[in-house]
Amino acid sequence: MATTGAGATPITVAHGDGIGPEIMEATLAILQEAGARLEIETIQIGEAVYKSGHTSGITPDAWDSLRRTKVFLKAPITTPQGGGFKSLNVTVRKTLGLYANIRPCVAYAPYVRTKHPGMDVVIVRENEEDLYAGIEHRQTDQVMQCLKLISRPGCEKIVRYAFDYAVKNNRKKVTCFTKDNIMKLTDGLFHKVFDEIAAEYPSIENEHWIIDIGAAKMADTPGAFDVIVMPNLYGDVLSDVAAQIAGSVGLAGSANIGDHCAMFEAIHGSAPRRAGQNLANPSGLFLGSVLMLVHIGEVEAAERAHNAWLKTLEDGIHTYDIFDEKVSKQKVGTREFAQAVIARLGQKPEQLKAVSYSGDVPEAGRATAKGAGAATAARKSKKELVGVDVFFDWSSGSPDDLGSALAPLAGPDLTLKMISNRGLKVWPDGLPETFCSDHWRCRFQDAEGGAPITHRQVVDLLGRIEAAGLDFIKTEHLCNFDGEPGFSLDQGQ
Ligand code: NAD
């Protein structure tokens, strides 16, 4: 597609697989008629690219385009079945540093059936870290492991993004969901950073919920929330729940934002069974594209297009997926839906709330306090090695048997402090009722339990363990940071 006027913003577009090409065509037709000034570069991604031997689903020249335009409007793609194919979404997000995933979840009652008329929640999901680092290891016959990595800079970027988003979009409250009653270090850091950064935004209300009860509350009473920020996995799950209870996953778009680049898409997949039949609802991708227009400053086109889309919904012109005889007036295909939106450009909805993207974007709302710098300043804590957890693949007896084998190996300068199995202390003083897998964590520290030890002592300990013929599978160092333990205690310890 060609340039649509002087001052056009270059963007990269991928038409994707399945219903992708149809909904992209419909979306671009609306954007063009709405007056969006875009200079479009088209790239190929997805199924055909995977099958041509690029295991990540994207070619080197496509990367060149993305790095040049820095703005990506992407239709859904089909990931081929079978091993060896990496998720293109995860690859693009991580490679381009798209750390924030933004998903507005809005109800359009009574025109689209929903249990929650009035729902208007924005999920801000951390997009790069957490269990999605994808670092997994099989440890023993019985036990697999996935590393959950949460970094302070990662938390700071996403939490600050959520508060800035709230300020710019006239939102009143930012809520944080974590499970820090259990994961005190990882989710605890996310919560701590949330509290630090919230203090810089006195005009925005803030609160924290434990994810389980928070999710239940969101599914039951979404009106209690405004913007919700959370780590990657919780955000992945709950953003689909939020979109679905608002009305349909087929209606939600999302933005993936980084410091240098951004990607916009529908949240649904390529729906292969619906492909090529002019049936699919283009609304998810269209709403993703509206987020893109706002991002690149095409606010007038964004507002015209979005209001015309709302008016189309309100006029009962619906694709099959949201068609409801009680409220719908006309069942249309993908192309006809886009034409109906185009015919309404310049109109606003009468019952649904019209959107407004023009006007000043407020910069204010942030305290000028040193707090801003305090949170982000590079910290270098005083780090002291105070012990080591050695993990074993072992299935030759009871916890007491393992304790008896290991305790003599600890000396002379270390002491076996405890053994745990799946996070529960089983030695000393375990109970015979406790089930134990073949994966054991054995904690060695100095006799008092807190004095510094050396790497040499750890290496010597491992040497004694090796000589005894025990299968140690990994170690984790126990360190204090500025005197605070940087490791969890076990249940029962
Ligand atoms: P899907 O979202 O494609 O489809 C789920 C259901 O929703 C289907 O019944 C489909 O008919 C319906 N549906 C989805 N979008 C619709 C629309 N716009 N209009 C009308 N109906 C719509 O999920 P799936 O079937 O699990 O996955 C299909 C493929 O999509 C898989 O290959 C998967 O890997 C891929 N996928 C891609 C993305 C992406 O590119 N961002 C995201 C999710 C899934």
Coordinates of C-alpha atoms and ligand atoms in Angstrom, one line a residue:
M1 CA 0.0 0.0 0.0
A2 CA 1.2 3.5 -0.8
T3 CA 1.9 6.6 1.1
T4 CA -1.2 8.4 2.2
G5 CA -0.1 12.0 2.3
A6 CA 2.7 14.2 3.2
G7 CA 4.1 13.8 6.7
A8 CA 3.1 10.1 6.7
T9 CA 4.5 7.9 9.4
P10 CA 6.3 4.8 8.1
I11 CA 4.9 1.6 9.6
T12 CA 5.5 -2.1 9.0
V13 CA 2.5 -4.3 8.3
A14 CA 2.2 -8.1 8.3
H15 CA -1.0 -9.6 6.9
G16 CA -0.5 -12.9 8.8
D17 CA -2.3 -16.2 8.3
G18 CA -5.8 -17.6 8.4
I19 CA -8.2 -14.7 8.8
G20 CA -5.2 -12.3 9.1
P21 CA -5.3 -11.0 5.5
E22 CA -9.0 -10.3 5.5
I23 CA -9.1 -8.4 8.8
M24 CA -5.9 -6.5 7.9
E25 CA -7.4 -5.4 4.6
A26 CA -10.6 -4.3 6.4
T27 CA -8.6 -2.4 9.0
L28 CA -6.3 -0.7 6.6
A29 CA -9.3 0.4 4.5
I30 CA -10.8 2.1 7.6
L31 CA -7.6 3.8 8.5
Q32 CA -7.0 5.1 5.0
E33 CA -10.6 6.5 4.8
A34 CA -10.2 8.0 8.3
G35 CA -7.3 10.1 7.0
A36 CA -4.4 8.3 8.8
R37 CA -1.2 9.4 7.2
L38 CA 0.7 6.1 6.9
E39 CA 3.6 4.9 4.7
I40 CA 3.2 1.2 4.8
E41 CA 6.0 -1.4 4.3
T42 CA 4.7 -4.9 4.0
I43 CA 6.6 -7.9 5.4
Q44 CA 5.9 -11.7 5.4
I45 CA 5.8 -13.5 8.7
G46 CA 4.2 -16.7 9.9
E47 CA 3.3 -20.1 8.6
A48 CA 4.9 -19.9 5.1
V49 CA 8.1 -18.3 6.6
Y50 CA 8.3 -21.0 9.3
K51 CA 7.9 -23.7 6.6
S52 CA 10.6 -22.2 4.4
G53 CA 13.1 -23.0 7.1
H54 CA 13.1 -19.9 9.4
T55 CA 12.3 -21.4 12.7
S56 CA 11.4 -18.1 14.3
G57 CA 8.8 -17.3 11.6
I58 CA 10.5 -14.1 10.4
T59 CA 13.2 -13.3 7.9
P60 CA 16.2 -11.0 8.2
D61 CA 14.8 -8.3 5.8
A62 CA 11.6 -8.2 7.9
W63 CA 13.7 -7.3 10.9
D64 CA 15.3 -4.6 8.8
S65 CA 11.9 -3.1 8.2
L66 CA 10.8 -3.3 11.8
R67 CA 14.1 -1.7 12.9
R68 CA 13.6 1.1 10.4
T69 CA 9.9 2.0 11.0
K70 CA 9.8 1.0 14.7
V71 CA 6.0 0.5 14.4
F72 CA 4.5 -2.8 13.6
L73 CA 0.9 -3.6 12.9
K74 CA 0.6 -7.3 12.9
A75 CA -2.2 -9.7 11.9
P76 CA -2.4 -13.0 13.7
I77 CA -0.3 -15.8 12.4
T78 CA -0.6 -19.6 12.6
T79 CA 2.2 -21.3 14.4
P80 CA 2.8 -24.7 12.7
Q81 CA 2.2 -27.8 14.9
G82 CA 5.1 -29.8 16.1
G83 CA 8.4 -29.0 17.8
G84 CA 11.2 -26.7 16.7
F85 CA 9.1 -23.6 15.9
K86 CA 9.6 -20.7 18.3
S87 CA 6.7 -18.4 19.1
L88 CA 7.1 -15.4 16.8
N89 CA 5.3 -13.2 19.3
V90 CA 7.7 -13.9 22.1
T91 CA 10.7 -13.5 19.7
V92 CA 9.5 -10.1 18.4
R93 CA 8.6 -8.8 21.9
K94 CA 11.9 -9.8 23.4
T95 CA 14.1 -8.8 20.5
L96 CA 12.6 -5.4 20.2
G97 CA 12.4 -4.9 23.9
L98 CA 8.6 -4.5 24.0
Y99 CA 8.3 -4.6 27.8
A100 CA 4.7 -3.4 28.2
N101 CA 1.6 -5.1 26.9
I102 CA -1.5 -2.9 27.1
R103 CA -5.0 -4.4 26.8
P104 CA -8.0 -2.2 27.2
C105 CA -11.0 -4.4 28.0
V106 CA -14.3 -2.5 27.4
A107 CA -17.9 -3.6 27.5
Y108 CA -20.2 -2.4 24.8
A109 CA -23.6 -3.1 26.4
P110 CA -26.3 -3.5 25.4
Y111 CA -25.0 -3.9 21.8
V112 CA -22.6 -6.7 22.7
R113 CA -23.7 -9.2 25.3
T114 CA -21.7 -9.0 28.5
K115 CA -22.1 -9.9 32.1
H116 CA -20.5 -6.6 33.1
P117 CA -22.1 -3.6 31.4
G118 CA -19.9 -0.6 32.1
M119 CA -16.7 -2.6 32.3
D120 CA -13.7 -0.5 31.3
V121 CA -10.4 -2.1 32.6
V122 CA -6.9 -1.7 31.2
I123 CA -4.5 -4.6 31.8
V124 CA -0.9 -3.6 31.8
R125 CA 1.2 -6.8 31.6
E126 CA 5.0 -7.1 32.0
N127 CA 6.0 -8.6 28.7
E128 CA 9.6 -9.9 28.9
E129 CA 10.4 -11.5 32.2
D130 CA 8.9 -13.9 34.7
L131 CA 8.5 -17.6 33.7
Y132 CA 8.6 -16.4 30.0
A133 CA 12.4 -16.3 30.1
G134 CA 11.6 -19.9 29.2
I135 CA 14.6 -21.3 31.1
E136 CA 13.7 -24.8 31.9
H137 CA 15.6 -27.9 33.0
R138 CA 14.8 -31.4 33.8
Q139 CA 16.4 -32.0 37.1
T140 CA 15.6 -35.6 38.0
D141 CA 13.4 -38.5 36.8
Q142 CA 10.5 -36.9 38.6
V143 CA 11.1 -33.1 38.6
M144 CA 11.1 -30.4 36.0
Q145 CA 12.1 -26.8 36.7
C146 CA 11.2 -23.4 35.2
L147 CA 13.1 -20.4 36.4
K148 CA 11.0 -17.3 37.4
L149 CA 13.2 -14.3 36.8
I150 CA 12.0 -10.8 38.0
S151 CA 14.4 -7.9 37.7
R152 CA 14.2 -4.5 39.4
P153 CA 14.7 -2.6 36.1
G154 CA 11.9 -4.7 34.6
C155 CA 9.6 -3.9 37.5
E156 CA 10.4 -0.3 37.4
K157 CA 9.7 0.1 33.7
I158 CA 6.4 -1.7 33.7
V159 CA 5.1 -0.1 36.9
R160 CA 6.1 3.4 35.7
Y161 CA 4.5 2.7 32.4
A162 CA 1.2 1.8 34.2
F163 CA 1.2 5.1 36.2
D164 CA 2.2 7.2 33.2
Y165 CA -0.6 5.5 31.2
A166 CA -3.1 6.3 34.0
V167 CA -2.0 10.0 34.0
K168 CA -2.2 10.4 30.2
N169 CA -5.5 8.6 29.9
N170 CA -7.3 10.3 32.8
R171 CA -7.5 7.1 34.8
K172 CA -8.0 7.3 38.5
K173 CA -6.4 4.2 40.0
V174 CA -3.6 1.7 39.4
T175 CA -3.9 -1.7 41.0
C176 CA -1.1 -4.2 41.4
F177 CA -1.7 -8.0 41.4
T178 CA 1.0 -10.3 42.7
K179 CA 1.4 -13.5 44.8
D180 CA 3.9 -12.0 47.2
N181 CA 2.6 -13.8 50.2
I182 CA 4.2 -16.9 48.6
M183 CA 6.9 -15.6 46.3
K184 CA 8.3 -13.1 48.7
L185 CA 11.5 -12.3 46.7
T186 CA 10.2 -12.2 43.1
D187 CA 6.7 -11.0 43.4
G188 CA 7.8 -9.2 46.6
L189 CA 10.1 -7.1 44.4
F190 CA 7.3 -6.3 42.0
H191 CA 5.1 -5.2 44.9
K192 CA 7.9 -3.2 46.5
V193 CA 8.7 -1.3 43.3
F194 CA 5.0 -0.7 42.8
D195 CA 4.8 1.0 46.2
E196 CA 7.9 3.1 45.6
I197 CA 6.7 4.3 42.2
A198 CA 3.1 4.8 43.3
A199 CA 4.5 7.4 45.8
E200 CA 5.6 9.5 42.9
Y201 CA 2.0 9.8 41.5
P202 CA 0.0 11.3 44.3
S203 CA -2.9 12.1 42.0
I204 CA -3.4 8.5 41.1
E205 CA -4.9 6.1 43.7
N206 CA -3.0 2.9 44.2
E207 CA -3.7 -0.5 45.8
H208 CA -2.3 -4.0 45.8
W209 CA -4.3 -7.3 45.7
I210 CA -3.1 -10.8 46.1
I211 CA -3.7 -12.2 42.6
D212 CA -6.1 -15.0 43.5
I213 CA -8.7 -12.9 45.3
G214 CA -7.9 -10.0 43.0
A215 CA -8.7 -12.1 39.9
A216 CA -11.9 -13.4 41.5
K217 CA -12.9 -9.8 42.3
M218 CA -12.1 -8.7 38.7
A219 CA -14.2 -11.5 37.2
D220 CA -17.0 -10.7 39.5
T221 CA -16.9 -6.9 39.9
P222 CA -14.6 -5.4 37.3
G223 CA -16.0 -1.9 38.1
A224 CA -13.7 -2.0 41.2
F225 CA -10.7 -1.7 38.9
D226 CA -9.3 0.8 36.5
V227 CA -5.7 0.1 35.4
I228 CA -4.2 -3.2 36.7
V229 CA -0.5 -3.9 36.4
M230 CA 1.0 -7.4 36.9
P231 CA 3.9 -9.7 36.1
N232 CA 3.9 -11.6 32.8
L233 CA 2.2 -14.9 33.5
Y234 CA -0.7 -13.5 35.6
G235 CA -1.1 -10.8 32.9
D236 CA -1.2 -13.3 30.1
V237 CA -4.0 -15.3 31.8
L238 CA -6.0 -12.4 33.2
S239 CA -6.0 -10.2 30.1
D240 CA -7.8 -12.9 28.2
V241 CA -10.3 -13.4 31.1
A242 CA -10.8 -9.6 31.2
A243 CA -11.4 -9.4 27.5
Q244 CA -13.8 -12.3 27.5
I245 CA -15.9 -11.1 30.4
A246 CA -16.1 -7.6 28.8
G247 CA -17.8 -9.2 25.8
S248 CA -15.5 -11.2 23.6
V249 CA -11.8 -11.9 23.0
G250 CA -12.6 -11.2 19.4
L251 CA -13.1 -7.5 20.2
A252 CA -9.9 -6.7 22.0
G253 CA -6.7 -5.2 20.6
S254 CA -3.4 -4.8 22.3
A255 CA -0.3 -2.7 22.2
N256 CA 3.2 -4.0 22.9
I257 CA 5.4 -1.0 23.8
G258 CA 9.1 -0.6 24.2
D259 CA 11.6 2.2 24.5
H260 CA 12.4 2.0 20.7
C261 CA 9.7 0.1 19.0
A262 CA 6.0 -0.9 19.3
M263 CA 3.8 -3.6 18.0
F264 CA 0.0 -3.6 17.7
E265 CA -2.3 -6.5 17.2
A266 CA -5.6 -8.3 17.9
I267 CA -5.5 -10.6 20.9
H268 CA -7.1 -13.5 19.1
G269 CA -5.4 -16.0 16.8
S270 CA -5.6 -16.7 13.1
A271 CA -8.9 -18.7 13.4
P272 CA -8.0 -21.0 10.4
R273 CA -11.5 -22.5 10.2
R274 CA -13.0 -19.1 9.5
A275 CA -10.4 -18.1 6.9
G276 CA -11.2 -17.0 3.4
Q277 CA -15.0 -16.8 4.0
N278 CA -15.4 -13.0 4.6
L279 CA -16.8 -13.9 8.1
A280 CA -14.2 -12.8 10.6
N281 CA -14.7 -9.8 12.9
P282 CA -11.9 -7.3 12.2
S283 CA -12.6 -5.3 15.4
G284 CA -9.7 -6.7 17.5
L285 CA -7.1 -5.8 14.9
F286 CA -8.9 -2.5 14.2
L287 CA -8.8 -1.5 17.9
G288 CA -5.1 -2.5 18.0
S289 CA -4.6 -0.2 15.0
V290 CA -6.4 2.7 16.9
L291 CA -3.8 2.2 19.7
M292 CA -1.1 2.5 17.0
L293 CA -2.6 5.7 15.6
V294 CA -2.6 7.3 19.1
H295 CA 1.0 6.0 19.6
I296 CA 2.3 7.7 16.5
G297 CA 0.3 10.9 17.1
E298 CA -2.4 10.4 14.4
V299 CA -5.0 11.3 17.1
E300 CA -7.6 12.8 14.8
A301 CA -7.7 9.8 12.5
A302 CA -7.8 7.6 15.6
E303 CA -10.7 9.4 17.1
R304 CA -12.7 9.5 13.8
A305 CA -12.2 5.8 13.1
H306 CA -12.9 4.7 16.7
N307 CA -16.1 6.8 17.0
A308 CA -17.3 5.5 13.6
W309 CA -16.6 2.0 14.8
L310 CA -18.6 2.6 18.0
K311 CA -21.5 4.0 16.0
T312 CA -21.4 0.9 13.7
L313 CA -21.7 -1.4 16.8
E314 CA -24.5 0.8 18.1
D315 CA -26.4 0.7 14.8
G316 CA -26.5 -3.1 15.2
I317 CA -24.3 -3.9 12.3
H318 CA -22.5 -7.0 13.6
T319 CA -20.3 -9.9 12.4
Y320 CA -21.5 -13.4 13.2
D321 CA -19.5 -13.7 16.4
I322 CA -21.3 -10.9 18.2
F323 CA -24.6 -11.2 16.3
D324 CA -27.5 -11.4 18.7
E325 CA -31.1 -11.3 17.3
K326 CA -32.3 -9.3 20.3
V327 CA -30.0 -6.3 19.5
S328 CA -28.4 -6.8 16.2
K329 CA -30.0 -5.3 13.0
Q330 CA -27.8 -6.7 10.3
K331 CA -25.4 -9.7 10.1
V332 CA -22.4 -8.7 7.9
G333 CA -19.1 -10.1 6.7
T334 CA -15.7 -8.7 7.2
R335 CA -15.7 -6.4 4.2
E336 CA -19.2 -5.1 4.8
F337 CA -18.4 -4.3 8.4
A338 CA -15.5 -2.2 7.3
Q339 CA -17.6 -0.4 4.7
A340 CA -20.2 0.3 7.4
V341 CA -17.5 1.8 9.6
I342 CA -16.2 3.9 6.7
A343 CA -19.8 5.1 6.0
R344 CA -20.0 6.4 9.5
L345 CA -16.7 8.3 9.6
G346 CA -17.4 11.7 11.1
Q347 CA -20.3 10.4 13.3
K348 CA -20.2 9.7 17.0
P349 CA -22.0 7.0 19.0
E350 CA -25.1 8.3 20.8
Q351 CA -25.4 5.7 23.6
L352 CA -21.9 4.3 23.9
K353 CA -19.3 6.7 25.2
A354 CA -17.5 8.5 22.4
V355 CA -13.7 8.5 22.6
S356 CA -11.6 11.6 22.5
Y357 CA -7.9 11.4 21.7
S358 CA -7.2 15.0 20.8
G359 CA -6.6 17.7 23.3
D360 CA -3.6 18.1 25.5
V361 CA -2.0 15.0 26.9
P362 CA -1.3 15.9 30.5
E363 CA 2.4 15.7 31.3
A364 CA 1.7 16.5 35.0
G365 CA 0.6 14.3 37.8
R366 CA 4.0 13.1 38.7
A367 CA 5.7 14.4 41.8
T368 CA 9.0 16.1 41.1
A369 CA 10.4 14.4 44.2
K370 CA 13.7 12.7 44.1
G371 CA 11.6 9.6 44.5
A372 CA 11.7 9.2 40.7
G373 CA 15.5 9.0 40.7
A374 CA 15.6 7.0 43.9
A375 CA 13.8 4.1 42.4
T376 CA 15.8 3.9 39.2
A377 CA 19.2 4.8 40.5
A378 CA 21.6 2.0 40.0
R379 CA 22.1 0.3 43.3
K380 CA 25.1 -1.7 44.3
S381 CA 24.4 -3.5 47.6
K382 CA 27.0 -5.1 49.8
K383 CA 26.8 -8.8 48.9
E384 CA 28.0 -11.5 51.3
L385 CA 28.1 -15.3 50.6
V386 CA 26.6 -17.0 53.7
G387 CA 25.9 -20.5 52.5
V388 CA 24.9 -22.8 49.7
D389 CA 21.9 -24.9 48.7
V390 CA 23.1 -28.1 47.0
F391 CA 20.4 -30.0 45.1
F392 CA 20.5 -33.7 44.8
D393 CA 18.9 -36.4 42.5
W394 CA 18.5 -39.1 45.2
S395 CA 16.0 -41.9 45.8
S396 CA 17.8 -44.2 48.1
G397 CA 15.9 -43.8 51.3
S398 CA 14.3 -41.5 53.8
P399 CA 15.2 -37.8 54.6
D400 CA 17.1 -39.1 57.7
D401 CA 19.2 -41.4 55.5
L402 CA 20.2 -38.5 53.3
G403 CA 20.8 -36.3 56.4
S404 CA 23.1 -39.0 57.8
A405 CA 25.0 -39.3 54.6
L406 CA 25.5 -35.5 54.2
A407 CA 26.0 -34.2 57.7
P408 CA 29.6 -35.7 58.0
L409 CA 30.5 -34.2 54.5
A410 CA 29.7 -30.7 55.7
G411 CA 32.5 -30.4 58.1
P412 CA 34.8 -29.0 59.2
D413 CA 33.8 -25.5 58.4
L414 CA 30.2 -25.9 57.3
T415 CA 27.1 -27.5 58.8
L416 CA 24.2 -29.2 57.2
K417 CA 21.3 -26.9 58.3
M418 CA 18.3 -28.5 56.7
I419 CA 17.0 -30.6 53.9
S420 CA 13.8 -29.8 52.0
N421 CA 11.8 -31.5 49.4
R422 CA 9.6 -29.5 47.1
G423 CA 10.0 -26.5 49.4
L424 CA 9.0 -28.3 52.6
K425 CA 11.6 -28.9 55.3
V426 CA 11.9 -32.7 55.8
W427 CA 15.1 -32.9 57.9
P428 CA 15.7 -32.6 60.7
D429 CA 12.5 -33.5 62.4
G430 CA 10.4 -34.3 59.3
L431 CA 7.2 -36.4 59.5
P432 CA 6.9 -39.8 57.9
E433 CA 3.5 -38.7 56.3
T434 CA 5.3 -36.2 54.0
F435 CA 5.6 -37.3 50.3
C436 CA 9.2 -36.8 49.0
S437 CA 10.1 -36.7 45.4
D438 CA 13.7 -37.5 44.1
H439 CA 14.7 -33.8 44.2
W440 CA 16.3 -32.6 47.4
R441 CA 17.6 -29.2 48.5
C442 CA 20.2 -29.4 51.2
R443 CA 21.3 -26.2 52.9
F444 CA 24.9 -25.7 54.1
Q445 CA 26.0 -22.7 56.2
D446 CA 28.4 -22.0 59.0
A447 CA 27.5 -23.4 62.4
E448 CA 25.9 -20.2 63.5
G449 CA 24.0 -19.9 60.2
G450 CA 24.9 -16.3 59.2
A451 CA 28.6 -15.8 59.0
P452 CA 30.3 -15.2 55.6
I453 CA 31.8 -18.2 53.8
T454 CA 34.0 -18.4 50.7
H455 CA 33.6 -19.9 47.3
R456 CA 36.6 -22.1 48.1
Q457 CA 34.5 -23.7 50.9
V458 CA 31.7 -24.3 48.5
V459 CA 34.0 -25.9 46.0
D460 CA 35.6 -28.1 48.7
L461 CA 32.2 -29.2 49.9
L462 CA 31.3 -30.2 46.4
G463 CA 34.5 -32.1 46.2
R464 CA 33.7 -34.1 49.3
I465 CA 30.1 -34.8 47.9
E466 CA 31.6 -36.0 44.6
A467 CA 34.0 -38.3 46.4
A468 CA 31.1 -39.8 48.3
G469 CA 29.4 -40.6 45.0
L470 CA 26.3 -38.5 45.5
D471 CA 24.5 -37.0 42.5
F472 CA 24.5 -33.3 43.0
I473 CA 22.6 -31.6 40.2
K474 CA 23.0 -27.9 41.0
T475 CA 23.8 -25.3 43.6
E476 CA 22.3 -22.0 44.6
H477 CA 24.4 -19.6 46.6
L478 CA 22.9 -18.0 49.7
C479 CA 23.8 -14.3 49.8
N480 CA 22.9 -11.5 52.1
F481 CA 22.4 -8.1 50.4
D482 CA 23.1 -5.2 52.7
G483 CA 22.6 -7.7 55.5
E484 CA 19.2 -8.8 54.3
P485 CA 18.9 -12.5 53.3
G486 CA 18.5 -12.9 49.5
F487 CA 17.0 -16.3 49.8
S488 CA 13.8 -17.8 51.1
L489 CA 13.3 -19.9 54.2
D490 CA 11.5 -23.2 53.7
Q491 CA 8.0 -24.0 55.0
G492 CA 8.6 -25.4 58.4
Q493 CA 12.1 -23.9 58.7
Ligands
NAD1 P1 -8.2 -18.3 17.7 O1 -8.2 -17.0 18.5 O2 -7.6 -18.2 16.3 O3 -9.7 -18.8 17.6 C1 -10.5 -19.2 18.7 C2 -12.0 -19.1 18.3 O4 -12.4 -17.7 18.2 C3 -12.3 -19.8 17.0 O5 -13.5 -20.5 17.2 C4 -12.5 -18.7 16.0 O6 -13.5 -19.0 15.1 C5 -12.9 -17.5 16.9 N1 -12.4 -16.2 16.4 C6 -11.1 -15.7 16.7 N2 -11.0 -14.5 16.1 C7 -12.1 -14.2 15.5 C8 -12.6 -13.1 14.7 N3 -11.8 -12.1 14.5 N4 -13.8 -13.1 14.2 C9 -14.6 -14.2 14.5 N5 -14.3 -15.3 15.2 C10 -13.0 -15.3 15.7 O7 -7.4 -19.4 18.6 P2 -6.9 -20.8 18.2 O8 -8.0 -21.5 17.3 O9 -6.6 -21.4 19.4 O10 -5.6 -20.6 17.4 C11 -5.5 -20.6 15.9 C12 -4.1 -20.3 15.5 O11 -3.8 -18.9 15.9 C13 -3.0 -21.1 16.1 O12 -2.0 -21.5 15.1 C14 -2.4 -20.2 17.2 O13 -1.0 -20.5 17.3 C15 -2.5 -18.9 16.5 N6 -2.5 -17.7 17.4 C16 -1.9 -16.6 17.0 C17 -1.9 -15.5 17.8 C18 -1.1 -14.3 17.3 O14 -0.6 -14.3 16.2 N7 -1.1 -13.2 18.0 C19 -2.5 -15.5 19.0 C20 -3.2 -16.6 19.4 C21 -3.2 -17.8 18.6

